[in-house]
mmCIF file of C-alpha atoms in Angstrom:
data_model
loop_
_atom_site.group_PDB
_atom_site.id
_atom_site.type_symbol
_atom_site.label_atom_id
_atom_site.label_comp_id
_atom_site.label_asym_id
_atom_site.label_seq_id
_atom_site.Cartn_x
_atom_site.Cartn_y
_atom_site.Cartn_z
ATOM 1 C CA MET A 108 136.135 117.071 75.282
ATOM 2 C CA ILE A 109 132.890 115.080 75.178
ATOM 3 C CA GLU A 110 129.607 116.867 74.543
ATOM 4 C CA PRO A 111 127.258 113.842 74.364
ATOM 5 C CA SER A 112 123.489 113.738 74.221
ATOM 6 C CA LEU A 113 122.960 111.843 77.440
ATOM 7 C CA SER A 114 119.189 111.564 77.695
ATOM 8 C CA ARG A 115 118.040 108.254 79.115
ATOM 9 C CA SER A 116 115.060 108.172 76.720
ATOM 10 C CA PRO A 117 115.125 105.764 73.745
ATOM 11 C CA ALA A 118 117.580 106.848 71.061
ATOM 12 C CA ARG A 119 116.781 107.341 67.426
ATOM 13 C CA GLY A 120 116.397 104.013 65.686
ATOM 14 C CA ALA A 121 116.095 102.005 68.913
ATOM 15 C CA ARG A 122 113.045 99.840 69.555
ATOM 16 C CA ALA A 123 110.952 101.001 72.488
ATOM 17 C CA GLY A 124 112.069 99.196 75.640
ATOM 18 C CA THR A 125 115.360 98.012 74.119
ATOM 19 C CA THR A 126 118.454 98.547 76.239
ATOM 20 C CA ARG A 127 121.179 100.434 74.365
ATOM 21 C CA ILE A 128 124.844 99.913 75.161
ATOM 22 C CA LEU A 129 127.821 101.809 73.763
ATOM 23 C CA LEU A 130 130.777 99.404 73.527
ATOM 24 C CA ILE A 131 134.061 101.330 73.239
ATOM 25 C CA GLU A 132 136.464 98.578 72.179
ATOM 26 C CA ASP A 133 139.133 98.472 69.466
ATOM 27 C CA ASP A 134 139.016 94.685 68.949
ATOM 28 C CA ALA A 135 136.579 93.965 66.091
ATOM 29 C CA GLY A 136 136.234 90.336 67.180
ATOM 30 C CA ILE A 137 135.122 91.316 70.684
ATOM 31 C CA GLN A 138 132.752 93.898 69.212
ATOM 32 C CA ARG A 139 131.133 91.217 67.078
ATOM 33 C CA ILE A 140 130.682 88.479 69.698
ATOM 34 C CA VAL A 141 129.412 90.896 72.364
ATOM 35 C CA SER A 142 126.955 92.441 69.889
ATOM 36 C CA ASP A 143 125.670 89.039 68.760
ATOM 37 C CA HIS A 144 125.245 87.669 72.295
ATOM 38 C CA PHE A 145 123.572 90.796 73.646
ATOM 39 C CA ALA A 146 121.207 90.948 70.644
ATOM 40 C CA ASP A 147 119.860 87.541 71.703
ATOM 41 C CA HIS A 148 118.860 89.183 75.016
ATOM 42 C CA ASP A 149 117.196 92.294 73.572
ATOM 43 C CA VAL A 150 120.214 94.519 74.190
ATOM 44 C CA ASP A 151 121.367 96.701 71.302
ATOM 45 C CA VAL A 152 125.144 97.226 71.167
ATOM 46 C CA THR A 153 126.659 100.113 69.252
ATOM 47 C CA PRO A 154 130.434 99.685 68.792
ATOM 48 C CA ALA A 155 133.019 102.457 68.789
ATOM 49 C CA THR A 156 136.671 101.761 68.038
ATOM 50 C CA ASP A 157 138.307 104.916 69.398
ATOM 51 C CA ARG A 158 137.656 108.154 71.243
ATOM 52 C CA ARG A 159 136.572 110.108 68.171
ATOM 53 C CA GLU A 160 134.003 107.519 67.160
ATOM 54 C CA ALA A 161 132.782 107.228 70.760
ATOM 55 C CA GLU A 162 132.212 110.988 70.947
ATOM 56 C CA ARG A 163 130.304 110.884 67.656
ATOM 57 C CA ARG A 164 128.131 107.975 68.794
ATOM 58 C CA LEU A 165 127.326 109.710 72.085
ATOM 59 C CA ALA A 166 126.354 112.881 70.240
ATOM 60 C CA GLU A 167 124.105 110.942 67.841
ATOM 61 C CA GLY A 168 121.935 109.039 70.274
ATOM 62 C CA ALA A 169 121.007 108.142 73.833
ATOM 63 C CA PHE A 170 122.496 105.146 75.646
ATOM 64 C CA ASP A 171 121.672 103.345 78.868
ATOM 65 C CA LEU A 172 125.243 102.281 79.700
ATOM 66 C CA VAL A 173 128.811 102.401 78.391
ATOM 67 C CA VAL A 174 131.265 99.503 78.351
ATOM 68 C CA LEU A 175 134.725 101.051 78.019
ATOM 69 C CA ASP A 176 138.002 99.255 77.345
ATOM 70 C CA LEU A 177 140.828 101.112 79.066
ATOM 71 C CA ARG A 178 143.328 99.992 76.423
ATOM 72 C CA LEU A 179 142.327 101.612 73.114
ATOM 73 C CA GLY A 180 145.518 101.228 71.132
ATOM 74 C CA SER A 181 147.616 104.322 71.815
ATOM 75 C CA GLU A 182 144.698 106.092 73.518
ATOM 76 C CA ASN A 183 144.048 106.156 77.263
ATOM 77 C CA GLY A 184 140.538 105.072 78.190
ATOM 78 C CA LEU A 185 140.912 106.739 81.594
ATOM 79 C CA ASP A 186 140.938 110.156 79.937
ATOM 80 C CA LEU A 187 137.723 109.301 78.108
ATOM 81 C CA LEU A 188 136.168 108.047 81.363
ATOM 82 C CA ARG A 189 137.175 111.249 83.162
ATOM 83 C CA ASP A 190 135.548 113.444 80.514
ATOM 84 C CA LEU A 191 132.408 111.310 80.371
ATOM 85 C CA ARG A 192 131.948 111.246 84.131
ATOM 86 C CA ALA A 193 132.458 115.018 84.399
ATOM 87 C CA ARG A 194 129.387 115.513 82.206
ATOM 88 C CA SER A 195 126.945 112.792 83.166
ATOM 89 C CA ASP A 196 125.979 109.974 85.509
ATOM 90 C CA LEU A 197 125.647 107.511 82.607
ATOM 91 C CA PRO A 198 126.665 104.103 84.060
ATOM 92 C CA VAL A 199 130.092 102.854 82.930
ATOM 93 C CA ILE A 200 131.686 99.402 83.117
ATOM 94 C CA ILE A 201 135.427 99.382 82.408
ATOM 95 C CA THR A 202 137.209 96.378 80.922
ATOM 96 C CA THR A 203 140.885 95.731 81.543
ATOM 97 C CA GLY A 204 143.582 93.143 80.997
ATOM 98 C CA HIS A 205 145.292 91.005 83.607
ATOM 99 C CA ARG A 206 147.073 91.877 86.860
ATOM 100 C CA PRO A 207 149.384 94.608 85.432
ATOM 101 C CA ASP A 208 146.251 96.729 84.860
ATOM 102 C CA GLU A 209 145.191 96.636 88.526
ATOM 103 C CA ILE A 210 146.186 100.249 89.105
ATOM 104 C CA ASP A 211 144.062 101.272 86.102
ATOM 105 C CA ARG A 212 141.070 99.450 87.571
ATOM 106 C CA VAL A 213 141.500 101.244 90.881
ATOM 107 C CA ILE A 214 141.868 104.632 89.184
ATOM 108 C CA GLY A 215 138.870 103.863 86.971
ATOM 109 C CA LEU A 216 136.670 103.139 89.988
ATOM 110 C CA GLU A 217 137.896 106.289 91.721
ATOM 111 C CA LEU A 218 137.089 108.309 88.582
ATOM 112 C CA GLY A 219 133.506 107.106 88.754
ATOM 113 C CA ALA A 220 133.233 103.784 86.896
ATOM 114 C CA ASP A 221 130.380 101.694 88.292
ATOM 115 C CA ASP A 222 132.109 98.335 87.882
ATOM 116 C CA TYR A 223 134.942 96.574 86.066
ATOM 117 C CA ILE A 224 135.479 93.214 84.420
ATOM 118 C CA VAL A 225 138.803 91.601 83.520
ATOM 119 C CA LYS A 226 139.572 90.157 80.100
ATOM 120 C CA PRO A 227 139.028 87.528 78.927
ATOM 121 C CA TYR A 228 135.518 87.778 80.336
ATOM 122 C CA GLY A 229 132.484 85.575 79.884
ATOM 123 C CA LEU A 230 129.599 87.001 77.893
ATOM 124 C CA ARG A 231 127.051 85.878 80.477
ATOM 125 C CA GLU A 232 129.000 87.568 83.262
ATOM 126 C CA LEU A 233 129.253 90.821 81.313
ATOM 127 C CA LEU A 234 125.520 90.742 80.588
ATOM 128 C CA ALA A 235 124.780 90.032 84.266
ATOM 129 C CA ARG A 236 126.886 93.001 85.371
ATOM 130 C CA VAL A 237 125.154 95.253 82.838
ATOM 131 C CA ARG A 238 121.739 94.191 84.136
ATOM 132 C CA VAL A 239 122.720 94.685 87.782
ATOM 133 C CA ILE A 240 123.974 98.209 87.153
ATOM 134 C CA LEU A 241 120.908 99.147 85.103
ATOM 135 C CA ARG A 242 118.636 97.849 87.869
ATOM 136 C CA ARG A 243 120.571 99.951 90.350
ATOM 137 C CA ALA A 244 120.310 103.033 88.125
ATOM 138 C CA GLU A 245 116.529 102.650 87.891
ATOM 139 C CA VAL A 246 116.026 102.297 91.635
ATOM 140 C CA THR A 247 114.430 105.213 93.466
ATOM 141 C CA PRO A 248 115.241 105.512 97.156
ATOM 142 C CA ALA A 249 112.665 104.178 99.583
ATOM 143 C CA PRO A 250 110.524 106.799 101.290
ATOM 144 C CA THR A 251 111.809 107.832 104.691
ATOM 145 C CA ARG A 252 110.014 106.272 107.603
ATOM 146 C CA VAL A 253 109.719 109.683 109.269
ATOM 147 C CA GLN A 254 107.190 111.199 106.881
ATOM 148 C CA ASP A 255 106.775 114.492 108.761
ATOM 149 C CA SER A 256 110.515 115.313 108.681
ATOM 150 C CA HIS A 257 111.812 115.657 105.154
ATOM 151 C CA ARG A 258 114.837 117.779 106.081
ATOM 152 C CA SER A 259 117.883 116.577 108.004
ATOM 153 C CA ARG A 260 120.800 118.623 109.324
ATOM 154 C CA PHE A 261 124.238 117.265 110.203
ATOM 155 C CA ASP A 262 127.474 119.126 110.868
ATOM 156 C CA GLY A 263 126.102 122.219 109.094
ATOM 157 C CA TRP A 264 124.887 120.284 106.041
ATOM 158 C CA VAL A 265 121.180 120.029 105.156
ATOM 159 C CA LEU A 266 119.489 117.339 103.091
ATOM 160 C CA ASP A 267 116.007 118.123 101.784
ATOM 161 C CA ARG A 268 114.527 114.774 100.783
ATOM 162 C CA ARG A 269 111.413 116.236 99.230
ATOM 163 C CA ARG A 270 113.513 118.262 96.809
ATOM 164 C CA ARG A 271 116.439 115.773 96.769
ATOM 165 C CA ARG A 272 118.710 118.705 97.516
ATOM 166 C CA LEU A 273 121.924 118.676 99.566
ATOM 167 C CA THR A 274 123.488 121.958 100.694
ATOM 168 C CA ASP A 275 126.863 122.374 102.356
ATOM 169 C CA PRO A 276 127.494 124.556 105.449
ATOM 170 C CA ASP A 277 127.953 127.592 103.162
ATOM 171 C CA GLY A 278 124.585 127.008 101.486
ATOM 172 C CA ALA A 279 125.976 125.742 98.178
ATOM 173 C CA ASP A 280 124.155 122.918 96.365
ATOM 174 C CA ILE A 281 126.081 119.656 96.128
ATOM 175 C CA ALA A 282 125.104 117.234 93.355
ATOM 176 C CA LEU A 283 124.653 113.569 94.298
ATOM 177 C CA SER A 284 124.248 110.544 92.078
ATOM 178 C CA LYS A 285 121.320 108.207 92.782
ATOM 179 C CA GLY A 286 123.617 105.794 94.581
ATOM 180 C CA GLU A 287 125.239 108.505 96.700
ATOM 181 C CA TYR A 288 121.844 109.946 97.620
ATOM 182 C CA ALA A 289 120.437 106.548 98.649
ATOM 183 C CA LEU A 290 123.540 105.836 100.725
ATOM 184 C CA LEU A 291 123.392 109.205 102.495
ATOM 185 C CA VAL A 292 119.696 108.667 103.325
ATOM 186 C CA ALA A 293 120.557 105.263 104.819
ATOM 187 C CA PHE A 294 123.190 106.867 107.051
ATOM 188 C CA LEU A 295 120.909 109.720 108.122
ATOM 189 C CA ASP A 296 118.221 107.211 109.105
ATOM 190 C CA ALA A 297 120.700 105.419 111.416
ATOM 191 C CA PRO A 298 123.203 107.993 112.707
ATOM 192 C CA GLN A 299 125.988 106.932 115.069
ATOM 193 C CA ARG A 300 125.093 103.261 114.547
ATOM 194 C CA PRO A 301 127.456 100.814 112.827
ATOM 195 C CA LEU A 302 126.012 99.488 109.575
ATOM 196 C CA SER A 303 127.335 96.438 107.742
ATOM 197 C CA ARG A 304 127.846 96.386 103.983
ATOM 198 C CA GLU A 305 124.867 94.033 103.701
ATOM 199 C CA GLN A 306 122.681 96.464 105.657
ATOM 200 C CA LEU A 307 123.781 99.290 103.372
ATOM 201 C CA LEU A 308 123.095 97.170 100.289
ATOM 202 C CA GLN A 309 119.603 96.435 101.592
ATOM 203 C CA ALA A 310 118.964 100.045 102.586
ATOM 204 C CA THR A 311 119.933 101.272 99.120
ATOM 205 C CA ARG A 312 117.924 98.507 97.430
ATOM 206 C CA VAL A 313 120.860 96.971 95.601
ATOM 207 C CA HIS A 314 121.198 93.909 97.837
ATOM 208 C CA GLU A 315 120.739 91.657 94.797
ATOM 209 C CA ASP A 316 124.081 93.001 93.548
ATOM 210 C CA VAL A 317 126.613 90.403 94.653
ATOM 211 C CA PHE A 318 129.480 92.774 93.900
ATOM 212 C CA ASP A 319 129.504 94.409 97.344
ATOM 213 C CA ARG A 320 132.617 96.421 96.502
ATOM 214 C CA SER A 321 130.093 98.810 94.914
ATOM 215 C CA ILE A 322 129.265 100.044 98.429
ATOM 216 C CA ASP A 323 132.932 100.807 99.085
ATOM 217 C CA VAL A 324 133.125 102.751 95.824
ATOM 218 C CA GLN A 325 129.998 104.751 96.713
ATOM 219 C CA ILE A 326 131.431 105.439 100.196
ATOM 220 C CA LEU A 327 134.616 106.754 98.598
ATOM 221 C CA ARG A 328 132.654 109.092 96.321
ATOM 222 C CA LEU A 329 130.389 110.322 99.119
ATOM 223 C CA ARG A 330 133.351 111.020 101.384
ATOM 224 C CA ARG A 331 134.927 113.140 98.672
ATOM 225 C CA LYS A 332 131.828 115.332 98.633
ATOM 226 C CA LEU A 333 131.212 115.542 102.385
ATOM 227 C CA GLU A 334 134.578 115.312 104.082
ATOM 228 C CA ALA A 335 137.040 118.171 104.438
ATOM 229 C CA ASP A 336 139.788 115.522 104.278
ATOM 230 C CA PRO A 337 138.510 112.288 102.671
ATOM 231 C CA SER A 338 141.732 110.484 103.664
ATOM 232 C CA ALA A 339 140.908 111.134 107.343
ATOM 233 C CA PRO A 340 137.085 110.980 107.407
ATOM 234 C CA ARG A 341 135.190 112.092 110.471
ATOM 235 C CA LEU A 342 131.598 111.881 109.179
ATOM 236 C CA ILE A 343 131.573 108.435 107.531
ATOM 237 C CA VAL A 344 133.937 106.332 109.623
ATOM 238 C CA THR A 345 135.063 102.768 108.921
ATOM 239 C CA GLU A 346 134.242 100.232 111.629
ATOM 240 C CA ARG A 347 136.767 97.434 111.197
ATOM 241 C CA GLY A 348 135.170 94.047 110.743
ATOM 242 C CA ILE A 349 131.683 95.585 110.637
ATOM 243 C CA GLY A 350 131.236 98.246 107.975
ATOM 244 C CA TYR A 351 130.662 101.972 108.404
ATOM 245 C CA VAL A 352 129.118 104.410 110.879
ATOM 246 C CA PHE A 353 127.805 107.934 110.359
ATOM 247 C CA ALA A 354 129.652 109.430 113.302
ATOM 248 C CA VAL A 355 127.884 112.779 113.859
ATOM 249 C CA PRO A 356 124.398 113.554 115.241
ATOM 250 C CA VAL A 357 121.550 114.124 112.779
ATOM 251 C CA GLU A 358 118.772 116.618 113.508
ATOM 252 C CA LYS A 359 115.338 116.288 111.888
ATOM 253 C CA LEU A 360 114.010 119.694 110.822
#
């Protein structure tokens, strides 16, 4: 199991302000060309060939993002992704092969990957995706327009925006990633009103991200935390041809 040091502060040996990427990839040629290209853009790439080396690298220093190849020889990158995601919200981009790997891409996104890119990929596209995800990770949600009501209740759940704390109907704390939190706030600010994907992208301040499937992935994750049956959601409901609607009333406390 992974026990990485996952601080987002600069790692040992990294220049202040330099972005650090862990590239988990067993192809030495890909390691080299990605490292060289990213170095030209002030991004430091640390390669890892297999799971053992990846675990060691994570324990040794802090990283801003992981690029993970799902095909690591005889090893399964999905297992590594599952362990990593269980312990941190460190952004992850998965890389896969052609069409036969589609099911792996879907599973990877459901396990918590932030994005995927298909081989052979362009270096500029990979760098662009890295930058988009890092911008999204640095975003803090916009202050609520209703400044005198920092607590919202819906269907027995309570969100305390001042403390960024979500509690379920039994009073248990439920952890949310930055993206999930921003998305929930957007819904609570517009309950029982259909919202398009573009509106949700704008509300969560990631509208510059052209990969709007990221909203669908965040919806899937949020449903898994809020819904009794995520396959038959009743809180976050899909509006065909429009987007999504938060279907229950919201009370400001």
